[in-house]
Amino acid sequence: MNRASVALCALLAASLAACDPETAPTPTPEPEAPETPAQPEPEQPEPEQPEPEQPELPEPEQPEQPERPQPAPVDVDTVGGGQADLVPAPAPWQPPPRARRRMNVDQLDAAFRRTSGGIGWTEMRGNREVDLFVELSATLGKPDFIQITNESLEPSALFQKFLDDAARQVCARRIEADLERGAEPVLLPQVDEAGEADIDGHLQGLLLRFHGRDLRVDSPDLMHWRWLYDTVTFVGDEVTAWQAICATLYTHPDFYSY
């Protein structure tokens, strides 16, 4: 083999080695540059849109107002030719009313006997009738002129309790006397030939007798007592109703105060 053939074979071997990827040298990768963050683009203001022009509307026509008649001045002639004043004169000064006070024990006992037709608050002890107003006078505030010299006229709770006891007993005895018909009835109403009684008229008489008030038949105050009568008769009888009205009349402030 000559030298030219050897050189050609060597050149061919070198070219094949360069084309082989396994034997070819791997190039060193260059370091990548860090990425720069993207800068936000500045917001561009939006162009203002022109507002559409509103068409002008015609103003509504106002209706013509009718002419109002003008008042004609009138001459005022005062009574007697003097000056008139629209503000009334002030009412004359009056002293304030005093506070209500209750009856004393003697007045209360007399009022019970007068309104009940002679029946008082008493009880039998053996053969002797004891007046409880007299016996309980010290408890009800009557002075003994040793320790107490002024009588207490306050409607205390103890006074109300004794007044209620006296009213219940006197009314029960008055009802018994009216049922016997031995005398003119006080609490029970009188009936006519048809057997009917004038309830409103009898209530008027009782209020005048116990409280000294003369009321009309259509008075609202009288209607309160008629309501009490109707309520008791709805759950009981007429005798119980008049007994309840009697006890209420005695315990009402219009009876024991002035």
PDB file of C-alpha atoms in Angstrom:
ATOM      1  CA  MET A   1       0.000   0.000   0.000  1.00  0.00           C
ATOM      2  CA  ASN A   2       1.395   3.316  -0.919  1.00  0.00           C
ATOM      3  CA  ARG A   3       1.428   6.452   1.147  1.00  0.00           C
ATOM      4  CA  ALA A   4      -1.479   8.066  -0.703  1.00  0.00           C
ATOM      5  CA  SER A   5      -3.845   5.266   0.169  1.00  0.00           C
ATOM      6  CA  VAL A   6      -2.871   5.396   3.853  1.00  0.00           C
ATOM      7  CA  ALA A   7      -3.472   9.107   4.025  1.00  0.00           C
ATOM      8  CA  LEU A   8      -6.881   8.743   2.359  1.00  0.00           C
ATOM      9  CA  CYS A   9      -7.909   6.047   4.828  1.00  0.00           C
ATOM     10  CA  ALA A  10      -6.863   8.209   7.766  1.00  0.00           C
ATOM     11  CA  LEU A  11      -8.771  11.191   6.462  1.00  0.00           C
ATOM     12  CA  LEU A  12     -11.875   9.061   5.973  1.00  0.00           C
ATOM     13  CA  ALA A  13     -11.630   7.666   9.528  1.00  0.00           C
ATOM     14  CA  ALA A  14     -11.305  11.162  10.931  1.00  0.00           C
ATOM     15  CA  SER A  15     -14.386  12.367   9.086  1.00  0.00           C
ATOM     16  CA  LEU A  16     -16.454   9.414  10.365  1.00  0.00           C
ATOM     17  CA  ALA A  17     -15.387  10.061  13.942  1.00  0.00           C
ATOM     18  CA  ALA A  18     -16.468  13.663  13.671  1.00  0.00           C
ATOM     19  CA  CYS A  19     -19.938  12.639  12.453  1.00  0.00           C
ATOM     20  CA  ASP A  20     -20.496  10.099  15.296  1.00  0.00           C
ATOM     21  CA  PRO A  21     -22.638  11.786  18.085  1.00  0.00           C
ATOM     22  CA  GLU A  22     -21.411   9.456  20.801  1.00  0.00           C
ATOM     23  CA  THR A  23     -17.773  10.290  20.208  1.00  0.00           C
ATOM     24  CA  ALA A  24     -18.295  13.980  19.394  1.00  0.00           C
ATOM     25  CA  PRO A  25     -17.487  16.344  22.312  1.00  0.00           C
ATOM     26  CA  THR A  26     -20.533  17.910  24.060  1.00  0.00           C
ATOM     27  CA  PRO A  27     -20.400  21.680  24.035  1.00  0.00           C
ATOM     28  CA  THR A  28     -20.614  23.335  27.491  1.00  0.00           C
ATOM     29  CA  PRO A  29     -23.970  25.213  27.836  1.00  0.00           C
ATOM     30  CA  GLU A  30     -23.662  28.893  28.511  1.00  0.00           C
ATOM     31  CA  PRO A  31     -25.385  30.127  31.761  1.00  0.00           C
ATOM     32  CA  GLU A  32     -28.776  31.675  31.134  1.00  0.00           C
ATOM     33  CA  ALA A  33     -29.268  35.252  32.111  1.00  0.00           C
ATOM     34  CA  PRO A  34     -31.971  35.868  34.842  1.00  0.00           C
ATOM     35  CA  GLU A  35     -35.282  36.947  33.474  1.00  0.00           C
ATOM     36  CA  THR A  36     -36.168  40.541  34.155  1.00  0.00           C
ATOM     37  CA  PRO A  37     -39.764  40.915  35.520  1.00  0.00           C
ATOM     38  CA  ALA A  38     -42.037  42.631  33.147  1.00  0.00           C
ATOM     39  CA  GLN A  39     -42.842  46.180  34.107  1.00  0.00           C
ATOM     40  CA  PRO A  40     -46.624  46.856  34.245  1.00  0.00           C
ATOM     41  CA  GLU A  41     -47.703  49.160  31.582  1.00  0.00           C
ATOM     42  CA  PRO A  42     -49.233  52.390  32.909  1.00  0.00           C
ATOM     43  CA  GLU A  43     -53.012  52.529  32.613  1.00  0.00           C
ATOM     44  CA  GLN A  44     -54.174  54.875  30.023  1.00  0.00           C
ATOM     45  CA  PRO A  45     -57.188  56.978  31.050  1.00  0.00           C
ATOM     46  CA  GLU A  46     -60.238  56.152  29.085  1.00  0.00           C
ATOM     47  CA  PRO A  47     -61.454  58.950  26.999  1.00  0.00           C
ATOM     48  CA  GLU A  48     -64.612  60.563  28.344  1.00  0.00           C
ATOM     49  CA  GLN A  49     -67.672  59.811  26.342  1.00  0.00           C
ATOM     50  CA  PRO A  50     -69.769  62.833  25.659  1.00  0.00           C
ATOM     51  CA  GLU A  51     -73.225  62.630  27.240  1.00  0.00           C
ATOM     52  CA  PRO A  52     -76.031  62.503  24.778  1.00  0.00           C
ATOM     53  CA  GLU A  53     -78.001  65.664  24.666  1.00  0.00           C
ATOM     54  CA  GLN A  54     -81.516  65.401  26.115  1.00  0.00           C
ATOM     55  CA  PRO A  55     -84.212  66.779  23.966  1.00  0.00           C
ATOM     56  CA  GLU A  56     -85.893  69.770  25.514  1.00  0.00           C
ATOM     57  CA  LEU A  57     -89.481  68.997  26.561  1.00  0.00           C
ATOM     58  CA  PRO A  58     -92.088  71.662  26.340  1.00  0.00           C
ATOM     59  CA  GLU A  59     -93.274  72.988  29.711  1.00  0.00           C
ATOM     60  CA  PRO A  60     -96.882  71.972  30.584  1.00  0.00           C
ATOM     61  CA  GLU A  61     -99.338  74.743  30.410  1.00  0.00           C
ATOM     62  CA  GLN A  62    -100.681  75.863  33.777  1.00  0.00           C
ATOM     63  CA  PRO A  63    -104.470  76.118  33.926  1.00  0.00           C
ATOM     64  CA  GLU A  64    -105.748  79.516  34.668  1.00  0.00           C
ATOM     65  CA  GLN A  65    -106.797  79.976  38.303  1.00  0.00           C
ATOM     66  CA  PRO A  66    -110.219  81.463  38.785  1.00  0.00           C
ATOM     67  CA  GLU A  67    -110.300  84.733  40.582  1.00  0.00           C
ATOM     68  CA  ARG A  68    -111.318  84.372  44.218  1.00  0.00           C
ATOM     69  CA  PRO A  69    -113.838  86.786  45.586  1.00  0.00           C
ATOM     70  CA  GLN A  70    -112.333  89.302  47.962  1.00  0.00           C
ATOM     71  CA  PRO A  71    -114.057  89.682  51.365  1.00  0.00           C
ATOM     72  CA  ALA A  72    -115.761  92.945  51.843  1.00  0.00           C
ATOM     73  CA  PRO A  73    -114.953  94.708  55.122  1.00  0.00           C
ATOM     74  CA  VAL A  74    -117.816  94.909  57.558  1.00  0.00           C
ATOM     75  CA  ASP A  75    -118.074  97.390  60.373  1.00  0.00           C
ATOM     76  CA  VAL A  76    -118.326  95.821  63.848  1.00  0.00           C
ATOM     77  CA  ASP A  77    -120.499  97.557  66.368  1.00  0.00           C
ATOM     78  CA  THR A  78    -119.660  96.545  69.935  1.00  0.00           C
ATOM     79  CA  VAL A  79    -122.306  96.322  72.582  1.00  0.00           C
ATOM     80  CA  GLY A  80    -122.728  99.640  74.289  1.00  0.00           C
ATOM     81  CA  GLY A  81    -120.239 101.303  72.005  1.00  0.00           C
ATOM     82  CA  GLY A  82    -117.260 100.212  74.123  1.00  0.00           C
ATOM     83  CA  GLN A  83    -114.089  98.360  73.217  1.00  0.00           C
ATOM     84  CA  ALA A  84    -114.240  94.622  72.484  1.00  0.00           C
ATOM     85  CA  ASP A  85    -111.698  92.090  73.741  1.00  0.00           C
ATOM     86  CA  LEU A  86    -111.255  88.649  72.204  1.00  0.00           C
ATOM     87  CA  VAL A  87    -109.475  87.276  75.295  1.00  0.00           C
ATOM     88  CA  PRO A  88    -111.900  86.463  78.143  1.00  0.00           C
ATOM     89  CA  ALA A  89    -111.307  87.919  81.525  1.00  0.00           C
ATOM     90  CA  PRO A  90    -109.435  85.636  83.939  1.00  0.00           C
ATOM     91  CA  ALA A  91    -111.535  83.693  86.403  1.00  0.00           C
ATOM     92  CA  PRO A  92    -111.536  85.060  89.930  1.00  0.00           C
ATOM     93  CA  TRP A  93    -109.111  83.404  92.316  1.00  0.00           C
ATOM     94  CA  GLN A  94    -110.581  80.711  94.517  1.00  0.00           C
ATOM     95  CA  PRO A  95    -108.856  79.063  97.445  1.00  0.00           C
ATOM     96  CA  PRO A  96    -107.943  75.419  96.848  1.00  0.00           C
ATOM     97  CA  PRO A  97    -110.329  72.890  98.387  1.00  0.00           C
ATOM     98  CA  ARG A  98    -109.240  71.228 101.564  1.00  0.00           C
ATOM     99  CA  ALA A  99    -108.347  67.557 101.708  1.00  0.00           C
ATOM    100  CA  ARG A 100    -111.238  65.214 102.355  1.00  0.00           C
ATOM    101  CA  ARG A 101    -111.555  63.882 105.887  1.00  0.00           C
ATOM    102  CA  ARG A 102    -113.517  60.966 107.204  1.00  0.00           C
ATOM    103  CA  MET A 103    -116.233  61.025 109.834  1.00  0.00           C
ATOM    104  CA  ASN A 104    -115.338  60.457 113.430  1.00  0.00           C
ATOM    105  CA  VAL A 105    -116.671  57.424 115.268  1.00  0.00           C
ATOM    106  CA  ASP A 106    -119.796  59.134 116.635  1.00  0.00           C
ATOM    107  CA  GLN A 107    -120.704  60.573 113.227  1.00  0.00           C
ATOM    108  CA  LEU A 108    -120.149  57.205 111.565  1.00  0.00           C
ATOM    109  CA  ASP A 109    -122.399  55.403 114.057  1.00  0.00           C
ATOM    110  CA  ALA A 110    -125.148  57.984 113.560  1.00  0.00           C
ATOM    111  CA  ALA A 111    -124.835  57.776 109.754  1.00  0.00           C
ATOM    112  CA  PHE A 112    -125.192  53.988 109.836  1.00  0.00           C
ATOM    113  CA  ARG A 113    -128.345  54.145 111.945  1.00  0.00           C
ATOM    114  CA  ARG A 114    -129.902  56.926 109.880  1.00  0.00           C
ATOM    115  CA  THR A 115    -129.360  55.248 106.485  1.00  0.00           C
ATOM    116  CA  SER A 116    -130.245  51.737 107.644  1.00  0.00           C
ATOM    117  CA  GLY A 117    -133.469  52.693 109.339  1.00  0.00           C
ATOM    118  CA  GLY A 118    -132.213  52.420 112.933  1.00  0.00           C
ATOM    119  CA  ILE A 119    -129.942  49.352 112.620  1.00  0.00           C
ATOM    120  CA  GLY A 120    -126.461  49.818 114.089  1.00  0.00           C
ATOM    121  CA  TRP A 121    -123.270  47.793 114.197  1.00  0.00           C
ATOM    122  CA  THR A 122    -123.993  45.753 117.307  1.00  0.00           C
ATOM    123  CA  GLU A 123    -123.774  42.196 118.558  1.00  0.00           C
ATOM    124  CA  MET A 124    -125.472  40.277 121.338  1.00  0.00           C
ATOM    125  CA  ARG A 125    -123.358  39.135 124.284  1.00  0.00           C
ATOM    126  CA  GLY A 126    -125.666  37.162 126.497  1.00  0.00           C
ATOM    127  CA  ASN A 127    -128.668  39.350 127.118  1.00  0.00           C
ATOM    128  CA  ARG A 128    -126.826  42.581 126.380  1.00  0.00           C
ATOM    129  CA  GLU A 129    -126.472  44.309 123.007  1.00  0.00           C
ATOM    130  CA  VAL A 130    -123.013  45.804 122.600  1.00  0.00           C
ATOM    131  CA  ASP A 131    -122.387  48.732 120.261  1.00  0.00           C
ATOM    132  CA  LEU A 132    -119.162  47.831 118.456  1.00  0.00           C
ATOM    133  CA  PHE A 133    -118.469  51.410 117.380  1.00  0.00           C
ATOM    134  CA  VAL A 134    -118.356  52.356 121.054  1.00  0.00           C
ATOM    135  CA  GLU A 135    -116.312  49.334 122.051  1.00  0.00           C
ATOM    136  CA  LEU A 136    -113.756  49.818 119.233  1.00  0.00           C
ATOM    137  CA  SER A 137    -113.679  53.611 119.471  1.00  0.00           C
ATOM    138  CA  ALA A 138    -110.125  53.666 120.850  1.00  0.00           C
ATOM    139  CA  THR A 139    -108.916  51.406 118.051  1.00  0.00           C
ATOM    140  CA  LEU A 140    -110.648  53.621 115.464  1.00  0.00           C
ATOM    141  CA  GLY A 141    -108.754  56.681 116.714  1.00  0.00           C
ATOM    142  CA  LYS A 142    -111.089  58.243 119.259  1.00  0.00           C
ATOM    143  CA  PRO A 143    -109.047  60.100 121.911  1.00  0.00           C
ATOM    144  CA  ASP A 144    -109.114  59.043 125.543  1.00  0.00           C
ATOM    145  CA  PHE A 145    -107.796  62.491 126.647  1.00  0.00           C
ATOM    146  CA  ILE A 146    -105.135  60.779 128.765  1.00  0.00           C
ATOM    147  CA  GLN A 147    -102.598  59.646 126.183  1.00  0.00           C
ATOM    148  CA  ILE A 148    -104.367  60.861 122.998  1.00  0.00           C
ATOM    149  CA  THR A 149    -106.135  64.215 122.789  1.00  0.00           C
ATOM    150  CA  ASN A 150    -106.741  64.547 119.030  1.00  0.00           C
ATOM    151  CA  GLU A 151    -108.898  62.102 117.115  1.00  0.00           C
ATOM    152  CA  SER A 152    -107.248  60.551 114.080  1.00  0.00           C
ATOM    153  CA  LEU A 153    -109.405  61.054 110.994  1.00  0.00           C
ATOM    154  CA  GLU A 154    -107.248  59.217 108.485  1.00  0.00           C
ATOM    155  CA  PRO A 155    -108.907  56.382 106.518  1.00  0.00           C
ATOM    156  CA  SER A 156    -106.320  53.840 107.573  1.00  0.00           C
ATOM    157  CA  ALA A 157    -106.330  50.162 106.598  1.00  0.00           C
ATOM    158  CA  LEU A 158    -107.648  49.227 110.053  1.00  0.00           C
ATOM    159  CA  PHE A 159    -110.509  51.687 109.665  1.00  0.00           C
ATOM    160  CA  GLN A 160    -111.361  50.206 106.251  1.00  0.00           C
ATOM    161  CA  LYS A 161    -111.406  46.707 107.745  1.00  0.00           C
ATOM    162  CA  PHE A 162    -113.845  47.661 110.548  1.00  0.00           C
ATOM    163  CA  LEU A 163    -115.970  49.656 108.093  1.00  0.00           C
ATOM    164  CA  ASP A 164    -116.288  46.610 105.845  1.00  0.00           C
ATOM    165  CA  ASP A 165    -117.308  44.414 108.794  1.00  0.00           C
ATOM    166  CA  ALA A 166    -119.923  46.943 109.899  1.00  0.00           C
ATOM    167  CA  ALA A 167    -121.318  47.306 106.364  1.00  0.00           C
ATOM    168  CA  ARG A 168    -121.712  43.552 105.853  1.00  0.00           C
ATOM    169  CA  GLN A 169    -123.490  43.024 109.164  1.00  0.00           C
ATOM    170  CA  VAL A 170    -125.815  46.027 108.906  1.00  0.00           C
ATOM    171  CA  CYS A 171    -126.752  45.233 105.287  1.00  0.00           C
ATOM    172  CA  ALA A 172    -127.552  41.594 106.140  1.00  0.00           C
ATOM    173  CA  ARG A 173    -129.805  42.664 109.008  1.00  0.00           C
ATOM    174  CA  ARG A 174    -131.479  45.302 106.854  1.00  0.00           C
ATOM    175  CA  ILE A 175    -132.199  42.705 104.147  1.00  0.00           C
ATOM    176  CA  GLU A 176    -133.781  40.401 106.738  1.00  0.00           C
ATOM    177  CA  ALA A 177    -135.998  43.253 107.951  1.00  0.00           C
ATOM    178  CA  ASP A 178    -137.042  44.077 104.386  1.00  0.00           C
ATOM    179  CA  LEU A 179    -137.912  40.435 103.673  1.00  0.00           C
ATOM    180  CA  GLU A 180    -140.184  40.308 106.720  1.00  0.00           C
ATOM    181  CA  ARG A 181    -142.126  43.261 105.292  1.00  0.00           C
ATOM    182  CA  GLY A 182    -142.771  44.426 108.825  1.00  0.00           C
ATOM    183  CA  ALA A 183    -141.774  47.951 107.860  1.00  0.00           C
ATOM    184  CA  GLU A 184    -141.202  49.994 104.732  1.00  0.00           C
ATOM    185  CA  PRO A 185    -138.349  48.326 102.801  1.00  0.00           C
ATOM    186  CA  VAL A 186    -135.096  50.245 102.477  1.00  0.00           C
ATOM    187  CA  LEU A 187    -132.814  48.076 100.338  1.00  0.00           C
ATOM    188  CA  LEU A 188    -135.307  45.977  98.408  1.00  0.00           C
ATOM    189  CA  PRO A 189    -137.307  47.922  95.798  1.00  0.00           C
ATOM    190  CA  GLN A 190    -141.056  48.056  95.841  1.00  0.00           C
ATOM    191  CA  VAL A 191    -142.821  46.264  93.012  1.00  0.00           C
ATOM    192  CA  ASP A 192    -145.896  47.403  91.142  1.00  0.00           C
ATOM    193  CA  GLU A 193    -149.079  45.454  90.482  1.00  0.00           C
ATOM    194  CA  ALA A 194    -147.412  43.604  87.605  1.00  0.00           C
ATOM    195  CA  GLY A 195    -144.626  42.437  89.923  1.00  0.00           C
ATOM    196  CA  GLU A 196    -141.942  44.579  88.284  1.00  0.00           C
ATOM    197  CA  ALA A 197    -139.579  46.950  90.069  1.00  0.00           C
ATOM    198  CA  ASP A 198    -138.007  50.193  88.880  1.00  0.00           C
ATOM    199  CA  ILE A 199    -134.327  49.316  89.329  1.00  0.00           C
ATOM    200  CA  ASP A 200    -132.886  52.625  88.113  1.00  0.00           C
ATOM    201  CA  GLY A 201    -135.345  54.641  90.177  1.00  0.00           C
ATOM    202  CA  HIS A 202    -134.530  52.612  93.294  1.00  0.00           C
ATOM    203  CA  LEU A 203    -130.788  53.109  92.705  1.00  0.00           C
ATOM    204  CA  GLN A 204    -131.412  56.850  92.452  1.00  0.00           C
ATOM    205  CA  GLY A 205    -133.143  56.778  95.828  1.00  0.00           C
ATOM    206  CA  LEU A 206    -130.352  54.780  97.480  1.00  0.00           C
ATOM    207  CA  LEU A 207    -127.635  57.119  96.187  1.00  0.00           C
ATOM    208  CA  LEU A 208    -129.580  60.112  97.468  1.00  0.00           C
ATOM    209  CA  ARG A 209    -130.080  58.393 100.842  1.00  0.00           C
ATOM    210  CA  PHE A 210    -126.510  57.144 101.364  1.00  0.00           C
ATOM    211  CA  HIS A 211    -124.367  59.668  99.469  1.00  0.00           C
ATOM    212  CA  GLY A 212    -126.618  62.703  99.122  1.00  0.00           C
ATOM    213  CA  ARG A 213    -126.284  62.673  95.314  1.00  0.00           C
ATOM    214  CA  ASP A 214    -129.313  63.361  93.139  1.00  0.00           C
ATOM    215  CA  LEU A 215    -128.417  61.723  89.807  1.00  0.00           C
ATOM    216  CA  ARG A 216    -130.345  61.627  86.566  1.00  0.00           C
ATOM    217  CA  VAL A 217    -131.461  58.349  85.078  1.00  0.00           C
ATOM    218  CA  ASP A 218    -129.018  58.744  82.153  1.00  0.00           C
ATOM    219  CA  SER A 219    -126.104  59.781  84.393  1.00  0.00           C
ATOM    220  CA  PRO A 220    -122.856  57.808  83.822  1.00  0.00           C
ATOM    221  CA  ASP A 221    -122.369  57.562  87.604  1.00  0.00           C
ATOM    222  CA  LEU A 222    -125.722  55.828  87.929  1.00  0.00           C
ATOM    223  CA  MET A 223    -124.782  53.395  85.161  1.00  0.00           C
ATOM    224  CA  HIS A 224    -121.865  52.110  87.289  1.00  0.00           C
ATOM    225  CA  TRP A 225    -124.270  51.030  90.027  1.00  0.00           C
ATOM    226  CA  ARG A 226    -126.638  49.483  87.481  1.00  0.00           C
ATOM    227  CA  TRP A 227    -123.696  47.503  86.084  1.00  0.00           C
ATOM    228  CA  LEU A 228    -122.945  46.219  89.603  1.00  0.00           C
ATOM    229  CA  TYR A 229    -126.567  45.126  90.041  1.00  0.00           C
ATOM    230  CA  ASP A 230    -126.655  43.350  86.659  1.00  0.00           C
ATOM    231  CA  THR A 231    -123.338  41.603  87.336  1.00  0.00           C
ATOM    232  CA  VAL A 232    -124.366  40.205  90.733  1.00  0.00           C
ATOM    233  CA  THR A 233    -127.783  39.100  89.500  1.00  0.00           C
ATOM    234  CA  PHE A 234    -126.092  37.296  86.609  1.00  0.00           C
ATOM    235  CA  VAL A 235    -124.254  34.999  89.052  1.00  0.00           C
ATOM    236  CA  GLY A 236    -126.720  35.148  91.972  1.00  0.00           C
ATOM    237  CA  ASP A 237    -130.177  36.407  92.877  1.00  0.00           C
ATOM    238  CA  GLU A 238    -131.681  39.854  93.401  1.00  0.00           C
ATOM    239  CA  VAL A 239    -131.443  39.741  97.212  1.00  0.00           C
ATOM    240  CA  THR A 240    -127.696  39.131  97.005  1.00  0.00           C
ATOM    241  CA  ALA A 241    -127.374  41.958  94.480  1.00  0.00           C
ATOM    242  CA  TRP A 242    -129.065  44.515  96.758  1.00  0.00           C
ATOM    243  CA  GLN A 243    -126.990  43.357  99.713  1.00  0.00           C
ATOM    244  CA  ALA A 244    -123.803  43.834  97.655  1.00  0.00           C
ATOM    245  CA  ILE A 245    -124.939  47.298  96.602  1.00  0.00           C
ATOM    246  CA  CYS A 246    -125.637  48.184 100.237  1.00  0.00           C
ATOM    247  CA  ALA A 247    -122.163  47.124 101.371  1.00  0.00           C
ATOM    248  CA  THR A 248    -120.577  49.037  98.485  1.00  0.00           C
ATOM    249  CA  LEU A 249    -122.539  52.168  99.364  1.00  0.00           C
ATOM    250  CA  TYR A 250    -121.255  52.046 102.946  1.00  0.00           C
ATOM    251  CA  THR A 251    -117.602  51.473 102.022  1.00  0.00           C
ATOM    252  CA  HIS A 252    -117.589  54.136  99.282  1.00  0.00           C
ATOM    253  CA  PRO A 253    -115.657  57.342 100.161  1.00  0.00           C
ATOM    254  CA  ASP A 254    -118.747  59.437  99.397  1.00  0.00           C
ATOM    255  CA  PHE A 255    -120.377  57.909 102.499  1.00  0.00           C
ATOM    256  CA  TYR A 256    -117.717  58.193 105.211  1.00  0.00           C
ATOM    257  CA  SER A 257    -115.782  61.272 103.991  1.00  0.00           C
ATOM    258  CA  TYR A 258    -116.681  64.916 103.577  1.00  0.00           C
TER     259      TYR A 258
END
